PDB file of C-alpha atoms and ligand atoms in Angstrom:
ATOM      1  CA  UNK A   1     -13.590  10.472  10.265  1.00 55.00           C
ATOM      2  CA  UNK A   2     -12.260  13.891   9.227  1.00 76.00           C
ATOM      3  CA  UNK A   3     -13.178  15.227   5.796  1.00 90.00           C
ATOM      4  CA  UNK A   4     -10.156  14.142   3.696  1.00 94.00           C
ATOM      5  CA  UNK A   5      -9.548  17.579   2.119  1.00 96.00           C
ATOM      6  CA  UNK A   6      -9.132  19.003   5.628  1.00 95.00           C
ATOM      7  CA  UNK A   7      -6.331  16.618   6.603  1.00 97.00           C
ATOM      8  CA  UNK A   8      -2.827  18.105   6.465  1.00 98.00           C
ATOM      9  CA  UNK A   9      -1.137  15.500   4.272  1.00 98.00           C
ATOM     10  CA  UNK A  10       2.429  16.032   3.024  1.00 98.00           C
ATOM     11  CA  UNK A  11       3.253  13.168   0.719  1.00 99.00           C
ATOM     12  CA  UNK A  12       6.589  14.160  -0.828  1.00 99.00           C
ATOM     13  CA  UNK A  13       9.860  15.076   0.910  1.00 98.00           C
ATOM     14  CA  UNK A  14      13.531  14.116   1.173  1.00 98.00           C
ATOM     15  CA  UNK A  15      16.026  13.224   3.908  1.00 98.00           C
ATOM     16  CA  UNK A  16      19.833  12.803   3.899  1.00 98.00           C
ATOM     17  CA  UNK A  17      19.222   9.290   2.584  1.00 98.00           C
ATOM     18  CA  UNK A  18      18.867  11.017  -0.796  1.00 98.00           C
ATOM     19  CA  UNK A  19      19.352  14.763  -1.362  1.00 98.00           C
ATOM     20  CA  UNK A  20      17.612  16.278   1.661  1.00 98.00           C
ATOM     21  CA  UNK A  21      19.598  17.904   4.462  1.00 97.00           C
ATOM     22  CA  UNK A  22      17.747  16.522   7.533  1.00 98.00           C
ATOM     23  CA  UNK A  23      18.045  13.044   9.013  1.00 98.00           C
ATOM     24  CA  UNK A  24      14.824  11.003   8.662  1.00 98.00           C
ATOM     25  CA  UNK A  25      13.963  11.392  12.366  1.00 98.00           C
ATOM     26  CA  UNK A  26      14.524  15.163  12.282  1.00 98.00           C
ATOM     27  CA  UNK A  27      12.307  15.426   9.233  1.00 98.00           C
ATOM     28  CA  UNK A  28       9.525  13.535  11.025  1.00 98.00           C
ATOM     29  CA  UNK A  29       9.852  15.771  14.087  1.00 98.00           C
ATOM     30  CA  UNK A  30       9.724  18.904  11.966  1.00 98.00           C
ATOM     31  CA  UNK A  31       6.619  17.643  10.134  1.00 98.00           C
ATOM     32  CA  UNK A  32       4.946  16.901  13.468  1.00 98.00           C
ATOM     33  CA  UNK A  33       5.780  20.400  14.813  1.00 98.00           C
ATOM     34  CA  UNK A  34       4.389  21.898  11.601  1.00 98.00           C
ATOM     35  CA  UNK A  35       1.039  20.155  12.066  1.00 98.00           C
ATOM     36  CA  UNK A  36       1.390  17.499   9.368  1.00 98.00           C
ATOM     37  CA  UNK A  37      -1.108  14.683  10.026  1.00 97.00           C
ATOM     38  CA  UNK A  38      -0.064  12.194   7.331  1.00 98.00           C
ATOM     39  CA  UNK A  39       3.577  12.229   6.216  1.00 98.00           C
ATOM     40  CA  UNK A  40       5.283  10.299   3.421  1.00 98.00           C
ATOM     41  CA  UNK A  41       9.076  10.225   3.163  1.00 99.00           C
ATOM     42  CA  UNK A  42       9.934   9.815  -0.528  1.00 99.00           C
ATOM     43  CA  UNK A  43      13.707   9.725  -0.987  1.00 98.00           C
ATOM     44  CA  UNK A  44      15.015   9.420  -4.540  1.00 98.00           C
ATOM     45  CA  UNK A  45      15.470   5.768  -5.608  1.00 98.00           C
ATOM     46  CA  UNK A  46      16.089   4.618  -2.016  1.00 98.00           C
ATOM     47  CA  UNK A  47      14.096   3.309   0.945  1.00 98.00           C
ATOM     48  CA  UNK A  48      16.860   3.169   3.583  1.00 98.00           C
ATOM     49  CA  UNK A  49      15.383   5.964   5.738  1.00 98.00           C
ATOM     50  CA  UNK A  50      11.861   4.580   6.027  1.00 98.00           C
ATOM     51  CA  UNK A  51      12.214   2.234   9.008  1.00 98.00           C
ATOM     52  CA  UNK A  52      13.700   4.901  11.312  1.00 98.00           C
ATOM     53  CA  UNK A  53      11.258   7.543  10.091  1.00 98.00           C
ATOM     54  CA  UNK A  54       8.328   5.205  10.667  1.00 98.00           C
ATOM     55  CA  UNK A  55       9.483   4.344  14.193  1.00 98.00           C
ATOM     56  CA  UNK A  56       9.806   8.028  15.148  1.00 98.00           C
ATOM     57  CA  UNK A  57       6.437   8.875  13.587  1.00 98.00           C
ATOM     58  CA  UNK A  58       4.740   6.061  15.505  1.00 97.00           C
ATOM     59  CA  UNK A  59       6.250   7.324  18.770  1.00 98.00           C
ATOM     60  CA  UNK A  60       4.843  10.794  18.015  1.00 98.00           C
ATOM     61  CA  UNK A  61       1.412   9.540  16.920  1.00 96.00           C
ATOM     62  CA  UNK A  62       1.923  10.888  13.396  1.00 97.00           C
ATOM     63  CA  UNK A  63       0.512   8.780  10.543  1.00 98.00           C
ATOM     64  CA  UNK A  64       3.418   7.675   8.387  1.00 98.00           C
ATOM     65  CA  UNK A  65       3.318   6.497   4.788  1.00 98.00           C
ATOM     66  CA  UNK A  66       6.370   4.669   3.413  1.00 98.00           C
ATOM     67  CA  UNK A  67       7.282   6.207   0.060  1.00 99.00           C
ATOM     68  CA  UNK A  68       9.912   6.594  -2.640  1.00 99.00           C
ATOM     69  CA  UNK A  69      10.505   8.855  -5.643  1.00 99.00           C
ATOM     70  CA  UNK A  70      11.680   6.838  -8.628  1.00 99.00           C
ATOM     71  CA  UNK A  71      13.769   8.448 -11.389  1.00 98.00           C
ATOM     72  CA  UNK A  72      12.390   7.480 -14.805  1.00 98.00           C
ATOM     73  CA  UNK A  73      13.448   8.183 -18.372  1.00 98.00           C
ATOM     74  CA  UNK A  74      10.527   8.588 -20.756  1.00 98.00           C
ATOM     75  CA  UNK A  75      10.967   9.765 -24.356  1.00 97.00           C
ATOM     76  CA  UNK A  76      14.440  10.995 -23.430  1.00 96.00           C
ATOM     77  CA  UNK A  77      13.169  13.159 -20.556  1.00 96.00           C
ATOM     78  CA  UNK A  78      13.619  12.633 -16.826  1.00 97.00           C
ATOM     79  CA  UNK A  79      10.280  12.037 -15.093  1.00 98.00           C
ATOM     80  CA  UNK A  80       9.747  11.365 -11.386  1.00 98.00           C
ATOM     81  CA  UNK A  81       7.180   8.867 -10.110  1.00 99.00           C
ATOM     82  CA  UNK A  82       6.328   8.814  -6.413  1.00 99.00           C
ATOM     83  CA  UNK A  83       5.283   5.532  -4.799  1.00 99.00           C
ATOM     84  CA  UNK A  84       3.129   5.739  -1.658  1.00 99.00           C
ATOM     85  CA  UNK A  85       2.207   3.018   0.831  1.00 98.00           C
ATOM     86  CA  UNK A  86       4.883   0.782  -0.651  1.00 98.00           C
ATOM     87  CA  UNK A  87       6.178  -2.346   1.027  1.00 98.00           C
ATOM     88  CA  UNK A  88       9.805  -1.291   1.256  1.00 98.00           C
ATOM     89  CA  UNK A  89      10.942  -4.853   1.946  1.00 98.00           C
ATOM     90  CA  UNK A  90       9.505  -6.092  -1.353  1.00 98.00           C
ATOM     91  CA  UNK A  91      12.342  -7.873  -3.207  1.00 98.00           C
ATOM     92  CA  UNK A  92      11.442  -6.702  -6.731  1.00 98.00           C
ATOM     93  CA  UNK A  93      11.057  -3.083  -5.611  1.00 98.00           C
ATOM     94  CA  UNK A  94      14.349  -3.147  -3.698  1.00 98.00           C
ATOM     95  CA  UNK A  95      16.165  -4.704  -6.676  1.00 98.00           C
ATOM     96  CA  UNK A  96      14.630  -2.238  -9.136  1.00 98.00           C
ATOM     97  CA  UNK A  97      15.664   0.740  -7.004  1.00 98.00           C
ATOM     98  CA  UNK A  98      19.155  -0.721  -6.580  1.00 98.00           C
ATOM     99  CA  UNK A  99      19.518  -0.926 -10.395  1.00 98.00           C
ATOM    100  CA  UNK A 100      18.170   2.607 -10.768  1.00 98.00           C
ATOM    101  CA  UNK A 101      20.766   3.932  -8.291  1.00 97.00           C
ATOM    102  CA  UNK A 102      23.654   1.956  -9.739  1.00 96.00           C
ATOM    103  CA  UNK A 103      24.539   4.390 -12.532  1.00 95.00           C
ATOM    104  CA  UNK A 104      24.803   7.401 -10.232  1.00 98.00           C
ATOM    105  CA  UNK A 105      28.449   7.036  -9.259  1.00 98.00           C
ATOM    106  CA  UNK A 106      29.735   6.881 -12.857  1.00 98.00           C
ATOM    107  CA  UNK A 107      27.466   9.782 -13.773  1.00 98.00           C
ATOM    108  CA  UNK A 108      28.866  11.780 -10.845  1.00 98.00           C
ATOM    109  CA  UNK A 109      32.435  11.204 -12.084  1.00 98.00           C
ATOM    110  CA  UNK A 110      31.425  12.486 -15.522  1.00 98.00           C
ATOM    111  CA  UNK A 111      29.665  15.506 -14.029  1.00 98.00           C
ATOM    112  CA  UNK A 112      32.847  16.274 -12.057  1.00 98.00           C
ATOM    113  CA  UNK A 113      35.031  15.949 -15.184  1.00 98.00           C
ATOM    114  CA  UNK A 114      32.861  18.475 -17.011  1.00 98.00           C
ATOM    115  CA  UNK A 115      32.865  20.839 -14.046  1.00 98.00           C
ATOM    116  CA  UNK A 116      36.672  20.613 -13.798  1.00 98.00           C
ATOM    117  CA  UNK A 117      36.936  21.588 -17.473  1.00 98.00           C
ATOM    118  CA  UNK A 118      34.631  24.531 -16.715  1.00 98.00           C
ATOM    119  CA  UNK A 119      36.874  25.730 -13.882  1.00 97.00           C
ATOM    120  CA  UNK A 120      35.319  23.992 -10.847  1.00 98.00           C
ATOM    121  CA  UNK A 121      37.867  21.372  -9.719  1.00 98.00           C
ATOM    122  CA  UNK A 122      37.456  18.534  -7.185  1.00 98.00           C
ATOM    123  CA  UNK A 123      33.670  18.476  -7.462  1.00 98.00           C
ATOM    124  CA  UNK A 124      33.335  14.686  -7.120  1.00 98.00           C
ATOM    125  CA  UNK A 125      35.011  14.717  -3.699  1.00 98.00           C
ATOM    126  CA  UNK A 126      33.137  17.905  -2.834  1.00 98.00           C
ATOM    127  CA  UNK A 127      29.726  16.495  -3.732  1.00 98.00           C
ATOM    128  CA  UNK A 128      30.481  13.236  -1.940  1.00 98.00           C
ATOM    129  CA  UNK A 129      31.069  15.179   1.292  1.00 98.00           C
ATOM    130  CA  UNK A 130      27.502  16.484   1.058  1.00 98.00           C
ATOM    131  CA  UNK A 131      25.991  13.100   0.188  1.00 98.00           C
ATOM    132  CA  UNK A 132      24.586  11.322   3.246  1.00 94.00           C
ATOM    133  CA  UNK A 133      24.453   8.136   1.174  1.00 95.00           C
ATOM    134  CA  UNK A 134      27.414   7.431  -1.148  1.00 96.00           C
ATOM    135  CA  UNK A 135      25.120   5.409  -3.438  1.00 95.00           C
ATOM    136  CA  UNK A 136      23.055   8.484  -4.019  1.00 97.00           C
ATOM    137  CA  UNK A 137      25.170  11.341  -5.282  1.00 98.00           C
ATOM    138  CA  UNK A 138      22.744  13.761  -6.865  1.00 98.00           C
ATOM    139  CA  UNK A 139      22.987  17.063  -8.667  1.00 98.00           C
ATOM    140  CA  UNK A 140      21.805  18.689  -5.408  1.00 98.00           C
ATOM    141  CA  UNK A 141      25.058  17.625  -3.726  1.00 98.00           C
ATOM    142  CA  UNK A 142      27.083  19.123  -6.572  1.00 98.00           C
ATOM    143  CA  UNK A 143      25.003  22.294  -6.275  1.00 98.00           C
ATOM    144  CA  UNK A 144      25.778  22.616  -2.548  1.00 98.00           C
ATOM    145  CA  UNK A 145      29.477  22.086  -3.190  1.00 98.00           C
ATOM    146  CA  UNK A 146      29.534  24.683  -5.989  1.00 98.00           C
ATOM    147  CA  UNK A 147      27.922  27.207  -3.602  1.00 98.00           C
ATOM    148  CA  UNK A 148      30.610  26.330  -1.015  1.00 98.00           C
ATOM    149  CA  UNK A 149      33.347  27.199  -3.547  1.00 98.00           C
ATOM    150  CA  UNK A 150      31.868  30.683  -3.936  1.00 98.00           C
ATOM    151  CA  UNK A 151      31.255  30.146  -7.672  1.00 98.00           C
ATOM    152  CA  UNK A 152      27.492  30.728  -7.185  1.00 98.00           C
ATOM    153  CA  UNK A 153      25.513  32.393  -4.388  1.00 97.00           C
ATOM    154  CA  UNK A 154      22.814  29.700  -4.050  1.00 96.00           C
ATOM    155  CA  UNK A 155      21.711  26.368  -5.505  1.00 96.00           C
ATOM    156  CA  UNK A 156      19.187  28.141  -7.715  1.00 96.00           C
ATOM    157  CA  UNK A 157      22.024  29.963  -9.487  1.00 97.00           C
ATOM    158  CA  UNK A 158      23.953  26.692  -9.827  1.00 98.00           C
ATOM    159  CA  UNK A 159      21.009  25.076 -11.649  1.00 98.00           C
ATOM    160  CA  UNK A 160      20.901  28.030 -14.040  1.00 98.00           C
ATOM    161  CA  UNK A 161      24.612  28.059 -14.838  1.00 98.00           C
ATOM    162  CA  UNK A 162      25.525  24.389 -14.421  1.00 98.00           C
ATOM    163  CA  UNK A 163      24.087  20.855 -14.262  1.00 98.00           C
ATOM    164  CA  UNK A 164      21.155  21.436 -16.665  1.00 97.00           C
ATOM    165  CA  UNK A 165      20.956  20.625 -20.370  1.00 96.00           C
ATOM    166  CA  UNK A 166      23.250  22.807 -22.430  1.00 97.00           C
ATOM    167  CA  UNK A 167      25.412  23.731 -19.412  1.00 98.00           C
ATOM    168  CA  UNK A 168      28.664  22.270 -17.999  1.00 98.00           C
ATOM    169  CA  UNK A 169      27.960  19.370 -15.664  1.00 98.00           C
ATOM    170  CA  UNK A 170      24.917  18.053 -17.513  1.00 98.00           C
ATOM    171  CA  UNK A 171      25.316  14.345 -18.198  1.00 98.00           C
ATOM    172  CA  UNK A 172      22.369  12.650 -19.901  1.00 96.00           C
ATOM    173  CA  UNK A 173      21.376   9.531 -18.017  1.00 96.00           C
ATOM    174  CA  UNK A 174      19.098   6.545 -18.541  1.00 97.00           C
ATOM    175  CA  UNK A 175      16.937   5.920 -15.450  1.00 98.00           C
ATOM    176  CA  UNK A 176      14.178   3.298 -14.946  1.00 98.00           C
ATOM    177  CA  UNK A 177      11.429   2.738 -17.527  1.00 98.00           C
ATOM    178  CA  UNK A 178       8.043   4.251 -16.691  1.00 98.00           C
ATOM    179  CA  UNK A 179       6.138   0.963 -16.794  1.00 98.00           C
ATOM    180  CA  UNK A 180       8.804  -0.737 -14.653  1.00 98.00           C
ATOM    181  CA  UNK A 181       8.736   1.975 -11.974  1.00 99.00           C
ATOM    182  CA  UNK A 182       4.931   1.925 -11.797  1.00 99.00           C
ATOM    183  CA  UNK A 183       5.016  -1.891 -11.823  1.00 98.00           C
ATOM    184  CA  UNK A 184       7.458  -2.170  -8.869  1.00 98.00           C
ATOM    185  CA  UNK A 185       5.394   0.282  -6.830  1.00 99.00           C
ATOM    186  CA  UNK A 186       2.092  -1.449  -7.558  1.00 98.00           C
ATOM    187  CA  UNK A 187       3.409  -4.976  -7.095  1.00 98.00           C
ATOM    188  CA  UNK A 188       4.635  -3.980  -3.620  1.00 98.00           C
ATOM    189  CA  UNK A 189       1.107  -2.867  -2.735  1.00 98.00           C
ATOM    190  CA  UNK A 190       1.710   0.844  -3.326  1.00 98.00           C
ATOM    191  CA  UNK A 191       0.046   3.653  -5.253  1.00 98.00           C
ATOM    192  CA  UNK A 192       1.927   5.351  -8.123  1.00 99.00           C
ATOM    193  CA  UNK A 193       1.743   9.152  -8.283  1.00 99.00           C
ATOM    194  CA  UNK A 194       3.022  11.370 -11.124  1.00 99.00           C
ATOM    195  CA  UNK A 195       5.357  13.833  -9.349  1.00 99.00           C
ATOM    196  CA  UNK A 196       5.386  17.617  -9.988  1.00 98.00           C
ATOM    197  CA  UNK A 197       3.921  17.521 -13.525  1.00 98.00           C
ATOM    198  CA  UNK A 198       4.589  21.255 -13.834  1.00 98.00           C
ATOM    199  CA  UNK A 199       8.244  20.398 -14.424  1.00 97.00           C
ATOM    200  CA  UNK A 200       7.522  18.557 -17.665  1.00 96.00           C
ATOM    201  CA  UNK A 201       6.581  21.570 -19.801  1.00 85.00           C
ATOM    202  CA  UNK A 202       9.522  20.828 -22.098  1.00 89.00           C
ATOM    203  CA  UNK A 203       7.460  17.931 -23.457  1.00 95.00           C
ATOM    204  CA  UNK A 204       4.778  20.124 -25.025  1.00 96.00           C
ATOM    205  CA  UNK A 205       1.057  19.471 -24.676  1.00 97.00           C
ATOM    206  CA  UNK A 206       0.724  16.434 -26.931  1.00 97.00           C
ATOM    207  CA  UNK A 207       3.616  14.482 -25.446  1.00 98.00           C
ATOM    208  CA  UNK A 208       2.535  15.507 -21.936  1.00 98.00           C
ATOM    209  CA  UNK A 209      -0.921  14.013 -22.512  1.00 98.00           C
ATOM    210  CA  UNK A 210       0.697  10.885 -23.941  1.00 98.00           C
ATOM    211  CA  UNK A 211       2.891  10.621 -20.814  1.00 98.00           C
ATOM    212  CA  UNK A 212      -0.091  10.871 -18.468  1.00 98.00           C
ATOM    213  CA  UNK A 213      -2.123   8.376 -20.517  1.00 98.00           C
ATOM    214  CA  UNK A 214       0.781   5.903 -20.559  1.00 98.00           C
ATOM    215  CA  UNK A 215       1.303   6.382 -16.832  1.00 98.00           C
ATOM    216  CA  UNK A 216      -2.383   5.685 -16.150  1.00 98.00           C
ATOM    217  CA  UNK A 217      -2.435   2.686 -18.501  1.00 98.00           C
ATOM    218  CA  UNK A 218       0.629   1.273 -16.712  1.00 98.00           C
ATOM    219  CA  UNK A 219      -1.315   1.400 -13.424  1.00 98.00           C
ATOM    220  CA  UNK A 220      -0.595   4.919 -12.168  1.00 98.00           C
ATOM    221  CA  UNK A 221      -3.532   6.318 -10.228  1.00 98.00           C
ATOM    222  CA  UNK A 222      -2.716   9.806  -8.919  1.00 99.00           C
ATOM    223  CA  UNK A 223      -0.969  13.051  -9.819  1.00 98.00           C
ATOM    224  CA  UNK A 224       0.553  15.811  -7.691  1.00 99.00           C
ATOM    225  CA  UNK A 225      -1.654  18.866  -7.947  1.00 98.00           C
ATOM    226  CA  UNK A 226      -0.544  20.932  -4.953  1.00 98.00           C
ATOM    227  CA  UNK A 227       3.249  20.631  -5.090  1.00 98.00           C
ATOM    228  CA  UNK A 228       6.115  22.719  -3.747  1.00 98.00           C
ATOM    229  CA  UNK A 229       7.337  23.123  -7.297  1.00 95.00           C
ATOM    230  CA  UNK A 230       3.992  24.414  -8.635  1.00 98.00           C
ATOM    231  CA  UNK A 231       2.665  27.960  -8.799  1.00 98.00           C
ATOM    232  CA  UNK A 232      -0.954  28.590  -7.687  1.00 97.00           C
ATOM    233  CA  UNK A 233      -1.843  28.779 -11.396  1.00 98.00           C
ATOM    234  CA  UNK A 234      -0.428  25.304 -11.823  1.00 98.00           C
ATOM    235  CA  UNK A 235      -2.605  24.012  -8.938  1.00 98.00           C
ATOM    236  CA  UNK A 236      -5.535  24.840 -11.226  1.00 98.00           C
ATOM    237  CA  UNK A 237      -3.910  23.493 -14.392  1.00 98.00           C
ATOM    238  CA  UNK A 238      -3.117  20.115 -12.850  1.00 98.00           C
ATOM    239  CA  UNK A 239      -6.434  19.878 -11.006  1.00 98.00           C
ATOM    240  CA  UNK A 240      -7.944  19.958 -14.485  1.00 98.00           C
ATOM    241  CA  UNK A 241      -5.489  17.308 -15.723  1.00 98.00           C
ATOM    242  CA  UNK A 242      -6.438  15.083 -12.751  1.00 98.00           C
ATOM    243  CA  UNK A 243     -10.119  15.406 -13.616  1.00 98.00           C
ATOM    244  CA  UNK A 244      -9.554  14.903 -17.334  1.00 98.00           C
ATOM    245  CA  UNK A 245      -7.585  11.665 -16.810  1.00 98.00           C
ATOM    246  CA  UNK A 246      -9.630  10.384 -13.865  1.00 98.00           C
ATOM    247  CA  UNK A 247      -6.644  10.468 -11.501  1.00 98.00           C
ATOM    248  CA  UNK A 248      -6.670  11.045  -7.746  1.00 98.00           C
ATOM    249  CA  UNK A 249      -4.840  14.150  -6.512  1.00 98.00           C
ATOM    250  CA  UNK A 250      -1.824  14.376  -4.212  1.00 99.00           C
ATOM    251  CA  UNK A 251      -0.241  17.137  -2.151  1.00 98.00           C
ATOM    252  CA  UNK A 252       3.450  17.308  -1.301  1.00 98.00           C
ATOM    253  CA  UNK A 253       5.957  20.018  -0.431  1.00 98.00           C
ATOM    254  CA  UNK A 254       9.009  18.271  -1.997  1.00 98.00           C
ATOM    255  CA  UNK A 255      10.843  19.690   1.019  1.00 98.00           C
ATOM    256  CA  UNK A 256      14.637  19.154   0.903  1.00 98.00           C
ATOM    257  CA  UNK A 257      15.700  21.161   3.952  1.00 97.00           C
ATOM    258  CA  UNK A 258      15.342  24.448   5.820  1.00 96.00           C
ATOM    259  CA  UNK A 259      16.849  27.300   3.851  1.00 86.00           C
ATOM    260  CA  UNK A 260      16.799  25.441   0.550  1.00 88.00           C
ATOM    261  CA  UNK A 261      13.119  24.792  -0.062  1.00 90.00           C
ATOM    262  CA  UNK A 262      10.554  27.492  -0.715  1.00 91.00           C
ATOM    263  CA  UNK A 263       7.805  25.540   1.063  1.00 97.00           C
ATOM    264  CA  UNK A 264       8.149  24.005   4.488  1.00 98.00           C
ATOM    265  CA  UNK A 265       6.601  20.652   5.426  1.00 98.00           C
ATOM    266  CA  UNK A 266       2.814  20.853   5.710  1.00 98.00           C
ATOM    267  CA  UNK A 267       2.623  24.483   4.615  1.00 98.00           C
ATOM    268  CA  UNK A 268       0.940  24.219   1.209  1.00 98.00           C
ATOM    269  CA  UNK A 269      -2.751  25.040   0.639  1.00 98.00           C
ATOM    270  CA  UNK A 270      -5.307  22.203   0.676  1.00 98.00           C
ATOM    271  CA  UNK A 271      -6.539  20.444  -2.448  1.00 98.00           C
ATOM    272  CA  UNK A 272      -9.459  22.165  -4.143  1.00 97.00           C
ATOM    273  CA  UNK A 273     -12.911  20.701  -3.494  1.00 95.00           C
ATOM    274  CA  UNK A 274     -13.969  18.385  -6.298  1.00 95.00           C
ATOM    275  CA  UNK A 275     -10.590  16.666  -6.419  1.00 98.00           C
ATOM    276  CA  UNK A 276     -10.262  13.129  -5.120  1.00 98.00           C
ATOM    277  CA  UNK A 277      -7.461  13.109  -2.481  1.00 98.00           C
ATOM    278  CA  UNK A 278      -5.214  10.081  -2.970  1.00 98.00           C
ATOM    279  CA  UNK A 279      -5.401   9.476   0.823  1.00 98.00           C
ATOM    280  CA  UNK A 280      -9.243   9.402   0.894  1.00 97.00           C
ATOM    281  CA  UNK A 281      -9.681   5.699   1.633  1.00 94.00           C
ATOM    282  CA  UNK A 282      -6.434   5.061   3.460  1.00 96.00           C
ATOM    283  CA  UNK A 283      -6.645   3.553   6.953  1.00 91.00           C
ATOM    284  CA  UNK A 284      -4.340   6.429   8.064  1.00 84.00           C
ATOM    285  CA  UNK A 285      -7.284   8.856   7.698  1.00 81.00           C
ATOM    286  CA  UNK A 286      -9.577   6.852   9.983  1.00 71.00           C
ATOM    287  CA  UNK A 287      -7.895   7.751  13.230  1.00 59.00           C
ATOM    288  CA  UNK A 288      -8.172  11.472  12.395  1.00 57.00           C
TER     289      UNK A 288
HETATM  290  P1  LIG B   1      19.423  14.146  -9.902  1.00 73.69           P
HETATM  291  O1  LIG B   1      18.448  13.098  -9.445  1.00 73.69           O
HETATM  292  O2  LIG B   1      20.839  13.853  -9.494  1.00 73.69           O
HETATM  293  O3  LIG B   1      19.311  14.478 -11.364  1.00 73.69           O
HETATM  294  O4  LIG B   1      19.074  15.484  -9.104  1.00 73.69           O
HETATM  295  C1  LIG B   1      17.807  16.019  -9.210  1.00 73.69           C
HETATM  296  C2  LIG B   1      17.538  16.900  -8.006  1.00 73.69           C
HETATM  297  O5  LIG B   1      18.133  18.167  -8.190  1.00 73.69           O
HETATM  298  C3  LIG B   1      16.055  17.173  -7.843  1.00 73.69           C
HETATM  299  O6  LIG B   1      15.436  16.149  -7.111  1.00 73.69           O
HETATM  300  C4  LIG B   1      16.072  18.469  -7.084  1.00 73.69           C
HETATM  301  O7  LIG B   1      16.222  18.218  -5.704  1.00 73.69           O
HETATM  302  C5  LIG B   1      17.320  19.150  -7.582  1.00 73.69           C
HETATM  303  N1  LIG B   1      17.017  20.168  -8.611  1.00 73.69           N
HETATM  304  C6  LIG B   1      16.776  19.961  -9.920  1.00 73.69           C
HETATM  305  N2  LIG B   1      16.552  21.137 -10.561  1.00 73.69           N
HETATM  306  C7  LIG B   1      16.657  22.106  -9.612  1.00 73.69           C
HETATM  307  C8  LIG B   1      16.549  23.538  -9.604  1.00 73.69           C
HETATM  308  N3  LIG B   1      16.283  24.209 -10.731  1.00 73.69           N
HETATM  309  N4  LIG B   1      16.726  24.184  -8.435  1.00 73.69           N
HETATM  310  C9  LIG B   1      16.993  23.521  -7.290  1.00 73.69           C
HETATM  311  N5  LIG B   1      17.111  22.170  -7.238  1.00 73.69           N
HETATM  312  C10 LIG B   1      16.949  21.480  -8.363  1.00 73.69           C
HETATM  313 MN1  LIG B   2      15.741  16.140  -4.958  1.00 73.69          MN
HETATM  314 MN1  LIG B   3      11.377  15.175  -8.187  1.00 73.69          MN
HETATM  315 MN1  LIG B   4      11.300  15.157  -4.767  1.00 73.69          MN
END
């Protein structure tokens, strides 16, 4: 068996089933070309792309891990929890994700109303054109539409000027509860991973530690250390958090598509020695 730190695992990415720009099969093929050895597809609040991705991965001899990224509201903040090795046919998981998605359409209408008042008309229809899945209109789809109108040069600028707290197009939303999200993942046989913790700096240190403790107490067992949304400094910060809380470590690009994501599939550095890779004991590592 290969040493687990040496395996190119990419355990976080998105397809058109949520807010990525590649079809699930194209994402799998790209990962394979890039040398990824274990791939998880983790669309937001939705598992509809997993069967086709899994079939393509099997044909290519690429180890595939069914995943999902659940949107959670904790202490008024949006937190993302990744589920890995889930059973995506599990009834409670499917129902929980369905409920989590259900508020998105109304939220999208409200986002569009605010954008219209700010001088960007027709954004609901515009965003919907970019959404591969009408049940999953996300801020990313609005961002792509706003770039199309010429109002901003790229999605990064959109997220500075619009769609974030204090800006037009920000609509507060209540997602799943932390313990519920972790519970659905675990009950389906999966592992719960705290996604891109570097994004939760708004919480402050005390609340951040409380979040991680609550996540662990609810049954969460890993945290993303090497993530596409982390800086190299943050790889060190969250390696320390993993050790301090006794959590396994994960690695994921959070790839959304060529041209939009800073890090391509499978391109991030390995986990530092001393960390416990979340994939260490998975059967997927045995064939390596
Ligand atoms: P939503 O789930 O609709 O709130 O959309 C969240 C998605 O927007 C995230 O999963 C990212 O893909 C994207 N996003 C959030 N913030 C940014 C940002 N600053 N730059 C680029 N994309 C972002
Ligand atoms: Mn996204
Ligand atoms: Mn996320
Ligand atoms: Mn993501």
